[in-house]
PDB file of C-alpha atoms in Angstrom:
ATOM      1  CA  MET T   1      -0.426  24.584  37.106  1.00  0.00           C
ATOM      2  CA  ASN T   2       1.415  27.261  34.178  1.00  0.00           C
ATOM      3  CA  THR T   3       3.226  27.107  32.072  1.00  0.00           C
ATOM      4  CA  ASN T   4       6.618  27.730  33.297  1.00  0.00           C
ATOM      5  CA  LYS T   5       5.492  24.947  36.909  1.00  0.00           C
ATOM      6  CA  LYS T   6       4.283  22.560  34.043  1.00  0.00           C
ATOM      7  CA  ILE T   7       7.543  22.714  31.969  1.00  0.00           C
ATOM      8  CA  GLN T   8       9.755  22.508  35.040  1.00  0.00           C
ATOM      9  CA  LYS T   9       7.773  19.462  36.428  1.00  0.00           C
ATOM     10  CA  LYS T  10       7.885  17.479  32.750  1.00  0.00           C
ATOM     11  CA  TYR T  11      12.051  17.301  33.247  1.00  0.00           C
ATOM     12  CA  GLU T  12      12.069  16.589  36.802  1.00  0.00           C
ATOM     13  CA  GLU T  13       9.932  14.212  36.401  1.00  0.00           C
ATOM     14  CA  LEU T  14      12.292  12.828  33.626  1.00  0.00           C
ATOM     15  CA  GLY T  15      15.552  13.136  35.808  1.00  0.00           C
ATOM     16  CA  GLU T  16      16.452  16.790  34.386  1.00  0.00           C
ATOM     17  CA  ASN T  17      18.084  19.951  34.732  1.00  0.00           C
ATOM     18  CA  PRO T  18      14.956  22.533  32.980  1.00  0.00           C
ATOM     19  CA  GLU T  19      16.687  24.926  33.144  1.00  0.00           C
ATOM     20  CA  THR T  20      19.587  23.260  30.688  1.00  0.00           C
ATOM     21  CA  TYR T  21      16.502  23.328  28.228  1.00  0.00           C
ATOM     22  CA  LEU T  22      15.253  26.710  28.795  1.00  0.00           C
ATOM     23  CA  GLN T  23      18.524  27.712  28.261  1.00  0.00           C
ATOM     24  CA  GLY T  24      18.787  25.935  25.131  1.00  0.00           C
ATOM     25  CA  LEU T  25      15.971  27.480  23.901  1.00  0.00           C
ATOM     26  CA  LEU T  26      17.123  30.830  23.990  1.00  0.00           C
ATOM     27  CA  HIS T  27      19.182  29.879  21.288  1.00  0.00           C
ATOM     28  CA  ALA T  28      16.980  27.696  19.190  1.00  0.00           C
ATOM     29  CA  LYS T  29      15.740  29.433  16.014  1.00  0.00           C
ATOM     30  CA  PRO T  30      12.350  29.938  15.473  1.00  0.00           C
ATOM     31  CA  ILE T  31      10.854  26.997  13.171  1.00  0.00           C
ATOM     32  CA  ALA T  32      10.141  28.047   9.677  1.00  0.00           C
ATOM     33  CA  TYR T  33       7.324  26.053   6.992  1.00  0.00           C
ATOM     34  CA  TRP T  34      10.030  24.899   5.118  1.00  0.00           C
ATOM     35  CA  ASP T  35      12.558  23.957   7.526  1.00  0.00           C
ATOM     36  CA  TYR T  36       9.478  21.689   9.628  1.00  0.00           C
ATOM     37  CA  VAL T  37       8.271  20.270   5.802  1.00  0.00           C
ATOM     38  CA  GLU T  38      12.216  19.381   4.890  1.00  0.00           C
ATOM     39  CA  VAL T  39      10.362  21.190   1.395  1.00  0.00           C
ATOM     40  CA  ASP T  40      13.750  21.868  -0.619  1.00  0.00           C
ATOM     41  CA  THR T  41      14.736  18.308   0.350  1.00  0.00           C
ATOM     42  CA  LEU T  42      11.606  16.819  -1.013  1.00  0.00           C
ATOM     43  CA  LEU T  43      11.828  18.837  -4.458  1.00  0.00           C
ATOM     44  CA  SER T  44      15.094  17.578  -4.864  1.00  0.00           C
ATOM     45  CA  LEU T  45      14.257  14.037  -5.039  1.00  0.00           C
ATOM     46  CA  GLN T  46      13.772  13.783  -8.969  1.00  0.00           C
ATOM     47  CA  LYS T  47      16.000  12.813 -10.349  1.00  0.00           C
ATOM     48  CA  PRO T  48      14.826  12.130 -14.048  1.00  0.00           C
ATOM     49  CA  ARG T  49      17.325   9.644 -16.340  1.00  0.00           C
ATOM     50  CA  THR T  50      16.442  11.539 -20.203  1.00  0.00           C
ATOM     51  CA  ASP T  51      15.540  14.577 -21.053  1.00  0.00           C
ATOM     52  CA  PHE T  52      11.658  14.124 -21.792  1.00  0.00           C
ATOM     53  CA  LYS T  53      10.006  16.813 -19.762  1.00  0.00           C
ATOM     54  CA  ASP T  54       7.111  14.442 -18.821  1.00  0.00           C
ATOM     55  CA  GLU T  55       9.417  12.003 -16.779  1.00  0.00           C
ATOM     56  CA  THR T  56       9.706  14.022 -14.371  1.00  0.00           C
ATOM     57  CA  ILE T  57       5.925  14.525 -14.449  1.00  0.00           C
ATOM     58  CA  PHE T  58       5.906  10.006 -14.088  1.00  0.00           C
ATOM     59  CA  ILE T  59       8.600  10.609 -10.567  1.00  0.00           C
ATOM     60  CA  MET T  60       6.600  13.038  -9.059  1.00  0.00           C
ATOM     61  CA  TYR T  61       3.437  11.165  -9.338  1.00  0.00           C
ATOM     62  CA  HIS T  62       4.715   7.877  -7.961  1.00  0.00           C
ATOM     63  CA  GLN T  63       6.214   9.686  -5.044  1.00  0.00           C
ATOM     64  CA  VAL T  64       3.248  11.052  -3.844  1.00  0.00           C
ATOM     65  CA  THR T  65       1.382   7.931  -4.240  1.00  0.00           C
ATOM     66  CA  GLU T  66       4.415   6.272  -1.750  1.00  0.00           C
ATOM     67  CA  LEU T  67       4.018   9.661   0.337  1.00  0.00           C
ATOM     68  CA  LEU T  68      -0.631   7.992   0.201  1.00  0.00           C
ATOM     69  CA  LEU T  69       0.226   4.808   0.979  1.00  0.00           C
ATOM     70  CA  LYS T  70       3.070   6.283   3.931  1.00  0.00           C
ATOM     71  CA  MET T  71      -0.154   7.846   5.622  1.00  0.00           C
ATOM     72  CA  MET T  72      -2.475   4.355   5.138  1.00  0.00           C
ATOM     73  CA  ARG T  73       0.343   2.427   6.671  1.00  0.00           C
ATOM     74  CA  HIS T  74       0.804   5.167   9.632  1.00  0.00           C
ATOM     75  CA  GLU T  75      -3.280   4.611  10.372  1.00  0.00           C
ATOM     76  CA  ILE T  76      -2.638   1.249   9.865  1.00  0.00           C
ATOM     77  CA  LYS T  77      -0.402  -0.198  12.396  1.00  0.00           C
ATOM     78  CA  GLN T  78      -2.446   2.030  14.675  1.00  0.00           C
ATOM     79  CA  ILE T  79      -5.196  -0.825  13.937  1.00  0.00           C
ATOM     80  CA  VAL T  80      -2.735  -3.028  14.020  1.00  0.00           C
ATOM     81  CA  GLU T  81      -1.343  -2.600  17.417  1.00  0.00           C
ATOM     82  CA  GLU T  82      -3.967  -1.849  19.681  1.00  0.00           C
ATOM     83  CA  LYS T  83      -5.282  -4.274  22.112  1.00  0.00           C
ATOM     84  CA  LYS T  84      -8.216  -3.818  21.855  1.00  0.00           C
ATOM     85  CA  VAL T  85     -10.650  -1.915  19.388  1.00  0.00           C
ATOM     86  CA  ASP T  86     -14.066  -1.061  19.529  1.00  0.00           C
ATOM     87  CA  GLU T  87     -15.836   0.280  17.044  1.00  0.00           C
ATOM     88  CA  PRO T  88     -16.025   4.171  16.823  1.00  0.00           C
ATOM     89  CA  PHE T  89     -11.635   4.441  16.610  1.00  0.00           C
ATOM     90  CA  LEU T  90     -12.519   2.035  14.028  1.00  0.00           C
ATOM     91  CA  ILE T  91     -14.416   3.565  12.247  1.00  0.00           C
ATOM     92  CA  GLU T  92     -12.158   6.445  12.377  1.00  0.00           C
ATOM     93  CA  LYS T  93      -8.881   4.256  10.536  1.00  0.00           C
ATOM     94  CA  ILE T  94     -11.426   2.973   7.990  1.00  0.00           C
ATOM     95  CA  ASN T  95     -12.509   6.727   6.840  1.00  0.00           C
ATOM     96  CA  ARG T  96      -8.724   7.676   7.018  1.00  0.00           C
ATOM     97  CA  LEU T  97      -8.199   5.225   5.241  1.00  0.00           C
ATOM     98  CA  ASN T  98     -11.049   5.241   2.672  1.00  0.00           C
ATOM     99  CA  ARG T  99     -10.391   8.590   2.046  1.00  0.00           C
ATOM    100  CA  TYR T 100      -6.302   8.295   1.029  1.00  0.00           C
ATOM    101  CA  THR T 101      -7.532   5.536  -0.685  1.00  0.00           C
ATOM    102  CA  THR T 102     -10.374   7.457  -2.918  1.00  0.00           C
ATOM    103  CA  MET T 103      -6.543  10.163  -3.704  1.00  0.00           C
ATOM    104  CA  LEU T 104      -5.646   7.043  -5.067  1.00  0.00           C
ATOM    105  CA  ILE T 105      -7.708   6.351  -7.084  1.00  0.00           C
ATOM    106  CA  THR T 106      -8.424  10.225  -8.672  1.00  0.00           C
ATOM    107  CA  SER T 107      -4.764  10.718  -8.758  1.00  0.00           C
ATOM    108  CA  PHE T 108      -4.674   7.600 -11.892  1.00  0.00           C
ATOM    109  CA  ASP T 109      -5.638  11.066 -13.955  1.00  0.00           C
ATOM    110  CA  ILE T 110      -2.038  12.495 -13.616  1.00  0.00           C
ATOM    111  CA  MET T 111      -0.981   9.399 -15.172  1.00  0.00           C
ATOM    112  CA  LYS T 112      -3.527   8.697 -17.833  1.00  0.00           C
ATOM    113  CA  ASP T 113      -4.001  12.621 -19.115  1.00  0.00           C
ATOM    114  CA  GLY T 114      -1.170  14.240 -17.108  1.00  0.00           C
ATOM    115  CA  MET T 115       1.929  13.344 -19.842  1.00  0.00           C
ATOM    116  CA  ASN T 116       2.212  13.373 -23.665  1.00  0.00           C
ATOM    117  CA  TYR T 117       1.621   9.532 -24.791  1.00  0.00           C
ATOM    118  CA  ASP T 118       4.598   9.222 -27.812  1.00  0.00           C
ATOM    119  CA  ASP T 119       7.118  10.620 -24.721  1.00  0.00           C
ATOM    120  CA  TYR T 120       5.436   8.454 -22.220  1.00  0.00           C
ATOM    121  CA  ASN T 121       6.173   5.002 -24.707  1.00  0.00           C
ATOM    122  CA  THR T 122       9.635   6.186 -24.998  1.00  0.00           C
ATOM    123  CA  PHE T 123      11.054   6.789 -21.528  1.00  0.00           C
ATOM    124  CA  ARG T 124       9.562   4.534 -19.617  1.00  0.00           C
ATOM    125  CA  THR T 125      11.559   2.091 -21.288  1.00  0.00           C
ATOM    126  CA  THR T 126      14.661   2.817 -19.687  1.00  0.00           C
ATOM    127  CA  LEU T 127      12.830   1.875 -16.604  1.00  0.00           C
ATOM    128  CA  THR T 128      13.375  -1.452 -16.959  1.00  0.00           C
ATOM    129  CA  PRO T 129      12.816  -3.631 -15.194  1.00  0.00           C
ATOM    130  CA  ALA T 130      12.638  -1.503 -12.484  1.00  0.00           C
ATOM    131  CA  SER T 131       8.407  -1.289 -12.039  1.00  0.00           C
ATOM    132  CA  GLY T 132       5.290  -0.781  -9.805  1.00  0.00           C
ATOM    133  CA  PHE T 133       4.705  -4.384  -9.194  1.00  0.00           C
ATOM    134  CA  GLN T 134       8.188  -3.356  -6.417  1.00  0.00           C
ATOM    135  CA  SER T 135       6.620  -0.769  -3.969  1.00  0.00           C
ATOM    136  CA  ALA T 136       6.530  -2.576  -1.448  1.00  0.00           C
ATOM    137  CA  GLN T 137       4.497  -0.676   0.535  1.00  0.00           C
ATOM    138  CA  PHE T 138       1.374  -2.304  -1.371  1.00  0.00           C
ATOM    139  CA  ARG T 139       2.496  -5.613   0.299  1.00  0.00           C
ATOM    140  CA  PHE T 140       3.646  -4.413   4.053  1.00  0.00           C
ATOM    141  CA  ILE T 141      -0.633  -3.014   3.855  1.00  0.00           C
ATOM    142  CA  GLU T 142      -1.803  -6.501   2.399  1.00  0.00           C
ATOM    143  CA  LEU T 143      -0.462  -8.353   5.859  1.00  0.00           C
ATOM    144  CA  TYR T 144      -1.836  -5.773   8.061  1.00  0.00           C
ATOM    145  CA  CYS T 145      -4.915  -5.925   6.816  1.00  0.00           C
ATOM    146  CA  THR T 146      -5.726  -9.472   6.465  1.00  0.00           C
ATOM    147  CA  ARG T 147      -4.512 -13.475   6.371  1.00  0.00           C
ATOM    148  CA  LEU T 148      -2.310 -14.414   4.616  1.00  0.00           C
ATOM    149  CA  GLU T 149      -4.872 -16.974   3.174  1.00  0.00           C
ATOM    150  CA  ASN T 150      -6.864 -13.860   1.592  1.00  0.00           C
ATOM    151  CA  LEU T 151      -3.721 -13.372  -0.991  1.00  0.00           C
ATOM    152  CA  VAL T 152      -4.185 -16.412  -2.566  1.00  0.00           C
ATOM    153  CA  ASN T 153      -6.600 -16.668  -5.540  1.00  0.00           C
ATOM    154  CA  SER T 154      -8.346 -19.678  -6.562  1.00  0.00           C
ATOM    155  CA  GLU T 155      -5.329 -21.545  -8.749  1.00  0.00           C
ATOM    156  CA  GLY T 156      -3.109 -20.560  -5.678  1.00  0.00           C
ATOM    157  CA  LYS T 157      -5.217 -22.228  -3.727  1.00  0.00           C
ATOM    158  CA  LYS T 158      -5.636 -25.248  -5.330  1.00  0.00           C
ATOM    159  CA  ARG T 159      -0.911 -25.835  -5.618  1.00  0.00           C
ATOM    160  CA  LEU T 160      -1.671 -25.246  -1.517  1.00  0.00           C
ATOM    161  CA  PRO T 161      -0.941 -28.510   0.562  1.00  0.00           C
ATOM    162  CA  GLU T 162      -4.103 -29.148   3.440  1.00  0.00           C
ATOM    163  CA  HIS T 163      -1.711 -27.060   6.309  1.00  0.00           C
ATOM    164  CA  PRO T 164       0.554 -24.273   4.963  1.00  0.00           C
ATOM    165  CA  THR T 165       3.297 -22.757   6.622  1.00  0.00           C
ATOM    166  CA  LEU T 166       4.273 -20.111   6.310  1.00  0.00           C
ATOM    167  CA  GLU T 167       6.753 -20.137   3.457  1.00  0.00           C
ATOM    168  CA  GLU T 168       3.829 -22.647   1.384  1.00  0.00           C
ATOM    169  CA  TYR T 169       1.510 -19.429   1.781  1.00  0.00           C
ATOM    170  CA  PHE T 170       4.084 -16.743   0.469  1.00  0.00           C
ATOM    171  CA  GLU T 171       4.868 -19.503  -2.413  1.00  0.00           C
ATOM    172  CA  GLN T 172       1.289 -18.708  -3.821  1.00  0.00           C
ATOM    173  CA  LEU T 173       0.775 -15.145  -2.170  1.00  0.00           C
ATOM    174  CA  TYR T 174      -1.129 -14.114  -6.254  1.00  0.00           C
ATOM    175  CA  TRP T 175       1.645 -11.118  -7.127  1.00  0.00           C
ATOM    176  CA  LYS T 176       4.584 -13.429  -7.381  1.00  0.00           C
ATOM    177  CA  ASP T 177       2.159 -14.275 -10.462  1.00  0.00           C
ATOM    178  CA  ALA T 178       3.480 -11.682 -11.870  1.00  0.00           C
ATOM    179  CA  GLY T 179       6.944 -11.895 -12.320  1.00  0.00           C
ATOM    180  CA  PHE T 180       6.900 -16.387 -11.297  1.00  0.00           C
ATOM    181  CA  ASP T 181       6.417 -18.856 -14.299  1.00  0.00           C
ATOM    182  CA  ARG T 182       4.871 -21.822 -12.616  1.00  0.00           C
ATOM    183  CA  LYS T 183       5.318 -24.643 -15.762  1.00  0.00           C
ATOM    184  CA  SER T 184       9.324 -23.201 -16.986  1.00  0.00           C
ATOM    185  CA  HIS T 185      10.091 -22.135 -12.920  1.00  0.00           C
ATOM    186  CA  LYS T 186      11.576 -19.427 -13.865  1.00  0.00           C
ATOM    187  CA  LYS T 187      11.110 -15.314 -12.244  1.00  0.00           C
ATOM    188  CA  THR T 188      11.894 -11.910 -13.957  1.00  0.00           C
ATOM    189  CA  LEU T 189      14.667  -9.696 -12.402  1.00  0.00           C
ATOM    190  CA  THR T 190      12.163  -7.370 -11.183  1.00  0.00           C
ATOM    191  CA  LEU T 191      11.024 -10.576  -9.043  1.00  0.00           C
ATOM    192  CA  ILE T 192      13.801 -11.076  -7.278  1.00  0.00           C
ATOM    193  CA  GLN T 193      15.540  -8.010  -7.231  1.00  0.00           C
ATOM    194  CA  PHE T 194      12.254  -7.194  -5.057  1.00  0.00           C
ATOM    195  CA  GLU T 195      12.512 -10.987  -3.375  1.00  0.00           C
ATOM    196  CA  GLU T 196      16.066  -9.477  -2.573  1.00  0.00           C
ATOM    197  CA  ARG T 197      14.964  -6.669  -1.235  1.00  0.00           C
ATOM    198  CA  TYR T 198      12.089  -6.934   0.726  1.00  0.00           C
ATOM    199  CA  LEU T 199      11.287 -10.906   1.482  1.00  0.00           C
ATOM    200  CA  GLU T 200      12.464 -11.622   4.237  1.00  0.00           C
ATOM    201  CA  GLU T 201      11.483  -8.665   5.927  1.00  0.00           C
ATOM    202  CA  LEU T 202       7.454  -9.471   4.441  1.00  0.00           C
ATOM    203  CA  MET T 203       7.527 -12.983   5.903  1.00  0.00           C
ATOM    204  CA  ILE T 204       8.607 -11.320   9.293  1.00  0.00           C
ATOM    205  CA  LEU T 205       6.414  -8.999   9.481  1.00  0.00           C
ATOM    206  CA  ALA T 206       3.768 -11.210   7.808  1.00  0.00           C
ATOM    207  CA  LYS T 207       4.470 -13.605  11.169  1.00  0.00           C
ATOM    208  CA  LYS T 208       4.853 -10.725  13.644  1.00  0.00           C
ATOM    209  CA  ASN T 209       1.449  -9.674  12.475  1.00  0.00           C
ATOM    210  CA  LYS T 210      -0.268 -13.239  12.518  1.00  0.00           C
ATOM    211  CA  GLY T 211      -3.585 -12.701  14.877  1.00  0.00           C
ATOM    212  CA  LYS T 212      -3.418  -8.823  14.730  1.00  0.00           C
ATOM    213  CA  THR T 213      -4.585  -8.103  11.280  1.00  0.00           C
ATOM    214  CA  ILE T 214      -7.969  -5.575  10.808  1.00  0.00           C
ATOM    215  CA  GLU T 215      -9.515  -8.560   9.618  1.00  0.00           C
ATOM    216  CA  ASP T 216      -8.608 -10.568  13.004  1.00  0.00           C
ATOM    217  CA  LYS T 217      -9.833  -7.603  15.013  1.00  0.00           C
ATOM    218  CA  VAL T 218     -12.875  -7.501  13.400  1.00  0.00           C
ATOM    219  CA  LEU T 219     -13.359 -11.127  14.086  1.00  0.00           C
ATOM    220  CA  GLN T 220     -13.081 -10.515  17.632  1.00  0.00           C
ATOM    221  CA  ILE T 221     -15.659  -7.087  17.702  1.00  0.00           C
ATOM    222  CA  GLN T 222     -18.568  -9.165  19.075  1.00  0.00           C
ATOM    223  CA  ASP T 223     -22.297  -7.837  16.908  1.00  0.00           C
ATOM    224  CA  PRO T 224     -20.879  -5.480  15.063  1.00  0.00           C
ATOM    225  CA  SER T 225     -22.374  -2.841  13.456  1.00  0.00           C
ATOM    226  CA  GLU T 226     -24.247  -2.598   9.850  1.00  0.00           C
ATOM    227  CA  HIS T 227     -22.351   0.749   9.913  1.00  0.00           C
ATOM    228  CA  LEU T 228     -19.769  -0.593  10.593  1.00  0.00           C
ATOM    229  CA  LYS T 229     -19.200  -3.685   8.165  1.00  0.00           C
ATOM    230  CA  GLN T 230     -19.809  -0.829   5.107  1.00  0.00           C
ATOM    231  CA  LYS T 231     -17.194   0.986   6.163  1.00  0.00           C
ATOM    232  CA  LEU T 232     -15.020  -1.567   6.214  1.00  0.00           C
ATOM    233  CA  LYS T 233     -16.972  -3.114   2.803  1.00  0.00           C
ATOM    234  CA  GLU T 234     -16.583  -0.058   0.500  1.00  0.00           C
ATOM    235  CA  PHE T 235     -12.531   0.637   1.981  1.00  0.00           C
ATOM    236  CA  ASP T 236     -12.357  -3.091   0.677  1.00  0.00           C
ATOM    237  CA  HIS T 237     -13.345  -2.685  -2.663  1.00  0.00           C
ATOM    238  CA  LEU T 238     -11.494   1.286  -3.375  1.00  0.00           C
ATOM    239  CA  TYR T 239      -8.371  -0.736  -2.393  1.00  0.00           C
ATOM    240  CA  ASN T 240      -8.850  -3.778  -3.997  1.00  0.00           C
ATOM    241  CA  VAL T 241     -11.269  -3.577  -6.381  1.00  0.00           C
ATOM    242  CA  LYS T 242     -11.619   0.313  -7.330  1.00  0.00           C
ATOM    243  CA  TRP T 243      -7.413   1.575  -8.034  1.00  0.00           C
ATOM    244  CA  PRO T 244      -6.520  -1.708  -9.282  1.00  0.00           C
ATOM    245  CA  MET T 245      -9.243  -1.615 -11.930  1.00  0.00           C
ATOM    246  CA  VAL T 246      -8.225   2.028 -12.339  1.00  0.00           C
ATOM    247  CA  HIS T 247      -4.314   0.713 -12.536  1.00  0.00           C
ATOM    248  CA  LEU T 248      -5.575  -1.403 -15.529  1.00  0.00           C
ATOM    249  CA  LYS T 249      -7.386   1.447 -17.311  1.00  0.00           C
ATOM    250  CA  THR T 250      -4.398   3.767 -17.131  1.00  0.00           C
ATOM    251  CA  ALA T 251      -2.228   0.899 -18.312  1.00  0.00           C
ATOM    252  CA  GLN T 252      -4.360  -0.211 -21.500  1.00  0.00           C
ATOM    253  CA  HIS T 253      -4.232   3.698 -21.571  1.00  0.00           C
ATOM    254  CA  TYR T 254      -0.809   3.738 -22.928  1.00  0.00           C
ATOM    255  CA  LEU T 255       0.165   0.084 -23.453  1.00  0.00           C
ATOM    256  CA  ASN T 256      -2.793  -0.860 -25.616  1.00  0.00           C
ATOM    257  CA  SER T 257      -4.796   1.551 -26.689  1.00  0.00           C
ATOM    258  CA  LYS T 258      -2.862   1.213 -30.231  1.00  0.00           C
ATOM    259  CA  GLY T 259      -3.488  -2.609 -29.675  1.00  0.00           C
ATOM    260  CA  GLU T 260       0.641  -2.367 -29.757  1.00  0.00           C
ATOM    261  CA  ASN T 261       0.237  -4.527 -26.709  1.00  0.00           C
ATOM    262  CA  LYS T 262       3.299  -3.518 -25.625  1.00  0.00           C
ATOM    263  CA  ALA T 263       4.940  -4.918 -22.658  1.00  0.00           C
ATOM    264  CA  ALA T 264       5.330  -3.260 -18.885  1.00  0.00           C
ATOM    265  CA  THR T 265       9.359  -2.346 -17.652  1.00  0.00           C
ATOM    266  CA  GLY T 266       8.997  -4.877 -15.351  1.00  0.00           C
ATOM    267  CA  GLY T 267       8.425  -7.924 -18.015  1.00  0.00           C
ATOM    268  CA  SER T 268       4.339  -8.873 -16.233  1.00  0.00           C
ATOM    269  CA  GLU T 269       1.838  -9.629 -18.606  1.00  0.00           C
ATOM    270  CA  TRP T 270      -0.224  -6.782 -17.052  1.00  0.00           C
ATOM    271  CA  LYS T 271      -4.018  -7.412 -18.416  1.00  0.00           C
ATOM    272  CA  LYS T 272      -4.043 -10.573 -16.164  1.00  0.00           C
ATOM    273  CA  TYR T 273      -2.089  -9.760 -13.206  1.00  0.00           C
ATOM    274  CA  LEU T 274      -3.795  -5.918 -12.585  1.00  0.00           C
ATOM    275  CA  HIS T 275      -7.796  -7.082 -12.706  1.00  0.00           C
ATOM    276  CA  PRO T 276      -9.016  -7.959  -9.223  1.00  0.00           C
ATOM    277  CA  LYS T 277     -10.870 -10.735 -10.909  1.00  0.00           C
ATOM    278  CA  TYR T 278      -6.949 -12.262 -11.288  1.00  0.00           C
ATOM    279  CA  GLN T 279      -5.792 -11.082  -7.953  1.00  0.00           C
ATOM    280  CA  GLN T 280      -9.464 -11.947  -6.007  1.00  0.00           C
ATOM    281  CA  ARG T 281      -7.515 -10.306  -3.186  1.00  0.00           C
ATOM    282  CA  LYS T 282      -9.999  -9.875  -0.150  1.00  0.00           C
ATOM    283  CA  PHE T 283      -9.913  -7.717   2.988  1.00  0.00           C
ATOM    284  CA  PHE T 284     -12.757  -8.742   4.822  1.00  0.00           C
ATOM    285  CA  PRO T 285     -13.924 -11.862   2.632  1.00  0.00           C
ATOM    286  CA  LEU T 286     -16.321 -13.014   5.332  1.00  0.00           C
ATOM    287  CA  LEU T 287     -18.728  -9.425   4.514  1.00  0.00           C
ATOM    288  CA  TRP T 288     -19.774 -10.119   1.029  1.00  0.00           C
ATOM    289  CA  SER T 289     -21.516 -12.624   0.080  1.00  0.00           C
ATOM    290  CA  GLU T 290     -20.699 -15.576  -1.622  1.00  0.00           C
ATOM    291  CA  GLU T 291     -22.310 -14.122  -5.164  1.00  0.00           C
ATOM    292  CA  GLU T 292     -20.579 -10.739  -4.836  1.00  0.00           C
ATOM    293  CA  LYS T 293     -17.537 -12.906  -4.246  1.00  0.00           C
ATOM    294  CA  LYS T 294     -17.577 -14.767  -7.609  1.00  0.00           C
ATOM    295  CA  ASN T 295     -18.155 -11.636  -9.417  1.00  0.00           C
ATOM    296  CA  TRP T 296     -15.418 -10.281  -7.971  1.00  0.00           C
ATOM    297  CA  GLY T 297     -13.604  -7.375  -9.821  1.00  0.00           C
ATOM    298  CA  THR T 298     -16.833  -7.404 -13.182  1.00  0.00           C
ATOM    299  CA  GLU T 299     -18.289  -4.084 -12.654  1.00  0.00           C
TER     300      GLU T 299
END
């Protein structure tokens, strides 16, 4: 069947008149790269709050990070939404996730070595109380990848009742400790803003994903190959150990390299919160030995 007949068949099956669409095509302008990629819009999204030139670098770096996280969500959602996942499909998607996560890790050199130290430590004060902690895509990815119990650290698990509800799990998620003082029960403005904007959406997603996370999909595979296990462990380690460690080292470079121990813009105890040994986040804990879990983030 030639192309014209295929086009005619396509629109007839939709109950449409093919001639109308072909006439419209006659008047359509050829698409250009800058229109397809929305280059002008993309390059107009940097709006610094100060005159420090490196603030533009800071903004663009985080925008690139958000695009990479969206690429990851795009792949992850395909796994979660697939009714029955087989190994070849899963390996292909995990390989992509490993490449994207590696890009996130290596990109931190832009933050660490690509900004003037004194300028950054001046313009960052204008960002308060905004914080990278408020990037909701981190949380969406976690909820797609693993069960809620794996997002609660050992101290949080001590506070959980025997049969936690969704709400009780959310009260103990590791990231909440970044802005919640459990002794005074006070929240930082950073956490208050984040929860007002995203908490309901996150809880809806967690409920929707129950039994459908990537971890759940893996558990449904009988006798998974060693190759698949290694790919999953690689993703777990890259995303939950190497990336947080690079983030922590970059924070140390700007906030404590001269012993100043500066506060994070979001007010978190960043030295403690960012360390994977404290977060204890693991997407696939059953793939790791007890010794490996005990030494999580210590390499």
